[in-house]
Coordinates of C-alpha atoms in Angstrom, one line a residue:
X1 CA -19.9 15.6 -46.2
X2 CA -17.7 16.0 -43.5
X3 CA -14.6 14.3 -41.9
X4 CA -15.2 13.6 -38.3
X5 CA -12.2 14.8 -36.4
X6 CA -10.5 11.8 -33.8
X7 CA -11.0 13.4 -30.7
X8 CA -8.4 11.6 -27.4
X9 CA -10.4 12.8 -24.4
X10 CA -8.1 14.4 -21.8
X11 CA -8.4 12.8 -18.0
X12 CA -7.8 15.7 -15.1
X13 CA -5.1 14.3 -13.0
X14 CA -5.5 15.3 -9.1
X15 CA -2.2 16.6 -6.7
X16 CA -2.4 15.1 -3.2
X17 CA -3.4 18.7 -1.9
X18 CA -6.6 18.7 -4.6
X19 CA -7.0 15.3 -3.3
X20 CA -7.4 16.3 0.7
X21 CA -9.0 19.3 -0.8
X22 CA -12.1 17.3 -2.1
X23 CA -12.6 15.1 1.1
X24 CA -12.5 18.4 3.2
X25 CA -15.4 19.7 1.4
X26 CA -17.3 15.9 1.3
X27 CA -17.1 15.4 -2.5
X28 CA -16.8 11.9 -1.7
X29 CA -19.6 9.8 -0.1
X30 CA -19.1 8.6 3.0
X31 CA -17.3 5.1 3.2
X32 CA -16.4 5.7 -0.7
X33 CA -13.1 3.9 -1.0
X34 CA -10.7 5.7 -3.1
X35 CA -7.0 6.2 -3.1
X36 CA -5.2 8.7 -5.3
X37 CA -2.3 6.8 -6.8
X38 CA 0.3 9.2 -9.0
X39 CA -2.5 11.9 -10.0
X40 CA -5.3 9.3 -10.6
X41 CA -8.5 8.8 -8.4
X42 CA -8.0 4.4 -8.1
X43 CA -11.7 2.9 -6.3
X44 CA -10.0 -0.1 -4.3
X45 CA -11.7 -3.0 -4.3
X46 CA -14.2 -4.5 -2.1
X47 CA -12.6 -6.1 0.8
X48 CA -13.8 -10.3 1.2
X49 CA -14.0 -11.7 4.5
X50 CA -10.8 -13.6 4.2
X51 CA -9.1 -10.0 2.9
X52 CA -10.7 -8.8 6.3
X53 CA -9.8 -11.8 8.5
X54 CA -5.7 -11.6 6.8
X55 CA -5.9 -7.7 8.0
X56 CA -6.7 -8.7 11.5
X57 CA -4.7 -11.4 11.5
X58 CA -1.5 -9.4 9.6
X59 CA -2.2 -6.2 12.8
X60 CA -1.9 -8.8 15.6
X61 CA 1.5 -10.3 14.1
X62 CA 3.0 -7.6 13.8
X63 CA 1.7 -5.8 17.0
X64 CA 2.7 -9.1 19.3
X65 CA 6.4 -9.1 17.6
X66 CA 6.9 -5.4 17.4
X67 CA 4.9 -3.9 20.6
X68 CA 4.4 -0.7 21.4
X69 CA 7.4 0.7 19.4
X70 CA 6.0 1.5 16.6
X71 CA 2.3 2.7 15.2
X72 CA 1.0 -0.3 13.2
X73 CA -2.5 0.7 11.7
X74 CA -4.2 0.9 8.7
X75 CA -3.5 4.3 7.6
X76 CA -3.4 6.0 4.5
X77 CA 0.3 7.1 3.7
X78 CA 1.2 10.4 1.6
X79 CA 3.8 9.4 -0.8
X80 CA 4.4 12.9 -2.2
X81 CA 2.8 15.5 -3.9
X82 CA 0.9 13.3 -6.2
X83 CA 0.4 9.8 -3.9
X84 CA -1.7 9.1 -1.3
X85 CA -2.5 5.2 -1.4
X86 CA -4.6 3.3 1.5
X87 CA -2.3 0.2 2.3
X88 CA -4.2 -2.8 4.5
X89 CA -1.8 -2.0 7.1
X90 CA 1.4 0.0 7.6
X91 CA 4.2 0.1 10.2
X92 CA 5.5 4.2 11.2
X93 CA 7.4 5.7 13.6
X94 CA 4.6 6.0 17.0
X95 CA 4.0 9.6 17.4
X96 CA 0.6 10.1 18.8
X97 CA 0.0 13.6 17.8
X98 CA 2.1 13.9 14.7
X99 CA -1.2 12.3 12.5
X100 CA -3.5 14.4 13.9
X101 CA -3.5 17.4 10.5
X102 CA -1.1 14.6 8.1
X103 CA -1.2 11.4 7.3
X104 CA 2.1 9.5 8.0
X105 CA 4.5 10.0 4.8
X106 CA 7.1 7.3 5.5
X107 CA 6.6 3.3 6.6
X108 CA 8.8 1.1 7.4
X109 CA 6.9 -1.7 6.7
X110 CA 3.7 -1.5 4.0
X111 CA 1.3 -4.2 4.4
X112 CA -0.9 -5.3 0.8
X113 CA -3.8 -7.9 1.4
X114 CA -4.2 -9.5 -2.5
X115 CA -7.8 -11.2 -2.5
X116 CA -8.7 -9.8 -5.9
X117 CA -6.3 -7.2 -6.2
X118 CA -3.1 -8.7 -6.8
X119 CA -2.0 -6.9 -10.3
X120 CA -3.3 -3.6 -8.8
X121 CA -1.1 -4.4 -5.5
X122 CA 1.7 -5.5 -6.9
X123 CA 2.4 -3.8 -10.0
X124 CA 1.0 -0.5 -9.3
X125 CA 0.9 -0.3 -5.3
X126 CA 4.0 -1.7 -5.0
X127 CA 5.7 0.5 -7.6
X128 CA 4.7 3.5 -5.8
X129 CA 6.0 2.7 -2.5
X130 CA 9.4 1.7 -4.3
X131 CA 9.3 5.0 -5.9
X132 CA 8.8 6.2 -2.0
X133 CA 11.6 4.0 -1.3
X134 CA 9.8 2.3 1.9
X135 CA 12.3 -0.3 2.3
X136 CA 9.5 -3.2 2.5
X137 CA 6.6 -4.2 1.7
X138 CA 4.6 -7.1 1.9
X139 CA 2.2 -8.7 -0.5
X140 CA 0.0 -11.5 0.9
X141 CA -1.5 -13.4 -1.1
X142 CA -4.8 -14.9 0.5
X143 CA -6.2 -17.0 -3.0
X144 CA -2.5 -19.1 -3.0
X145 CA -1.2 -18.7 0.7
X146 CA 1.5 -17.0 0.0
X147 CA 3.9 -14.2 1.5
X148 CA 6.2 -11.9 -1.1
X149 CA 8.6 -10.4 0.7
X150 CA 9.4 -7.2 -1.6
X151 CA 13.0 -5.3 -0.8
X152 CA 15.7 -3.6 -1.9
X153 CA 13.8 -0.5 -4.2
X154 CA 15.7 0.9 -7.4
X155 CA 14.5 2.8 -10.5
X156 CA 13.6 0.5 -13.2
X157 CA 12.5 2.3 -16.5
X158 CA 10.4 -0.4 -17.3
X159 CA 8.1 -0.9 -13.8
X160 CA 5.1 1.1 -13.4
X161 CA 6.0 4.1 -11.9
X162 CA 9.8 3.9 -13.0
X163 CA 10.8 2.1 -9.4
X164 CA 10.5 -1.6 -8.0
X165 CA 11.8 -4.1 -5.4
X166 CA 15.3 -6.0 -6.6
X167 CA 14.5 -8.6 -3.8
X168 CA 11.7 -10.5 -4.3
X169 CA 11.5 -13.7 -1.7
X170 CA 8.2 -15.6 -1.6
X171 CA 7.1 -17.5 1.2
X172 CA 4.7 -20.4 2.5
X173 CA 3.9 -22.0 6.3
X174 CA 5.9 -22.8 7.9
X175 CA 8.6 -20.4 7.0
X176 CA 8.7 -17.5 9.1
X177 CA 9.4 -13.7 8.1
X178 CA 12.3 -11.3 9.9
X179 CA 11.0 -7.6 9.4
X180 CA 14.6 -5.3 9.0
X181 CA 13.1 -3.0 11.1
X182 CA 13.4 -5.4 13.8
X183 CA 15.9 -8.2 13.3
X184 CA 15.2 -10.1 16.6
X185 CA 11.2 -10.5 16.0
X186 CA 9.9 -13.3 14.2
X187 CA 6.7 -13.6 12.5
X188 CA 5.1 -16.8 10.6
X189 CA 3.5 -16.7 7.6
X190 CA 1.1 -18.9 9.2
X191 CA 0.1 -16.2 11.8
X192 CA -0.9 -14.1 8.5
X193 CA -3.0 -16.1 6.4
X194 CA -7.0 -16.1 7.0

């Protein structure tokens, strides 16, 4: 008789330029929602109607206290060479033809919508764009009405990814948020829950 040998089955880990490779050539259904998070090939969640209403919602805040400065969409953002995660929305630099072969690589605000995703969000999600070192991002939280306010990024041995946010400031209605990029706008939590 023989021993059966343990067998650890390997996973194939994806670059960012594999990644973009693959949706070039259609690999990927149409509408499929994936994001590659550090070499692995993440299906996000299906989006709820209150996850939906809190991304409209979040896109007209932040478009009536920033204006026309800056590009706020929902756009996928290409970390690095092994990244390329799907926040609900994102705030770059407005360039209108510098997306047209790239998606943006840097943010100056990242946007995460938590309706059942809030451990994927914010321990993995958030971990990467520390590791980016996007100097905030914001977790809403649409199941307790809540705003985290996620700042300050530094290496942390221990977080998923090695990075995360020192400052950590979570917020209810009717407290009201001051993005850094813009220290005169004002935005109310209020204005961002569904």
């Amino acid at each position: 008789m023989r021993a059966m040998a343990s067998y650890e089955p390997r996973t194939r880990r994806l670059s960012r330029a594999e990644y973009d490779r693959l949706i070039e050539l259609g690999v990927f259904q149409p509408g499929e929602r994936l994001e590659l998070l550090d070499r692995a090939l993440v299906v996000r969640e299906p989006q709820g109607s209150r996850h939906a209403a809190a991304i409209r919602k979040v896109l007209a805040a932040l478009r009536g206290a920033l204006g026309e400065t800056w590009q706020i969409d929902s756009l996928a953002l290409s970390l690095d060479d092994v990244s390329q995660p799907e926040p609900d929305v994102c705030v770059v630099p407005r360039a209108p033809d510098a997306y047209r072969d790239a998606h943006p690589s840097r943010a100056v605000v990242v946007v995460e919508i938590a309706e059942t995703s809030y451990r994927t969000d914010g321990e993995y999600k958030l971990g990467l764009y520390a590791r980016a070192e996007i100097a905030e991002c914001w977790l809403i939280d649409v199941v307790d009405e809540r705003v985290e306010i996620h700042r300050k990024p530094e290496a942390s041995p221990g977080a998923a990814y090695g990075w995360r946010y020192r400052s950590v400031e979570t917020l209810r209605p009717p407290a009201e948020i001051v993005p850094r990029v813009d220290r005169h706008a004002r935005i109310r939590v209020a204005d961002l829950l569904p």
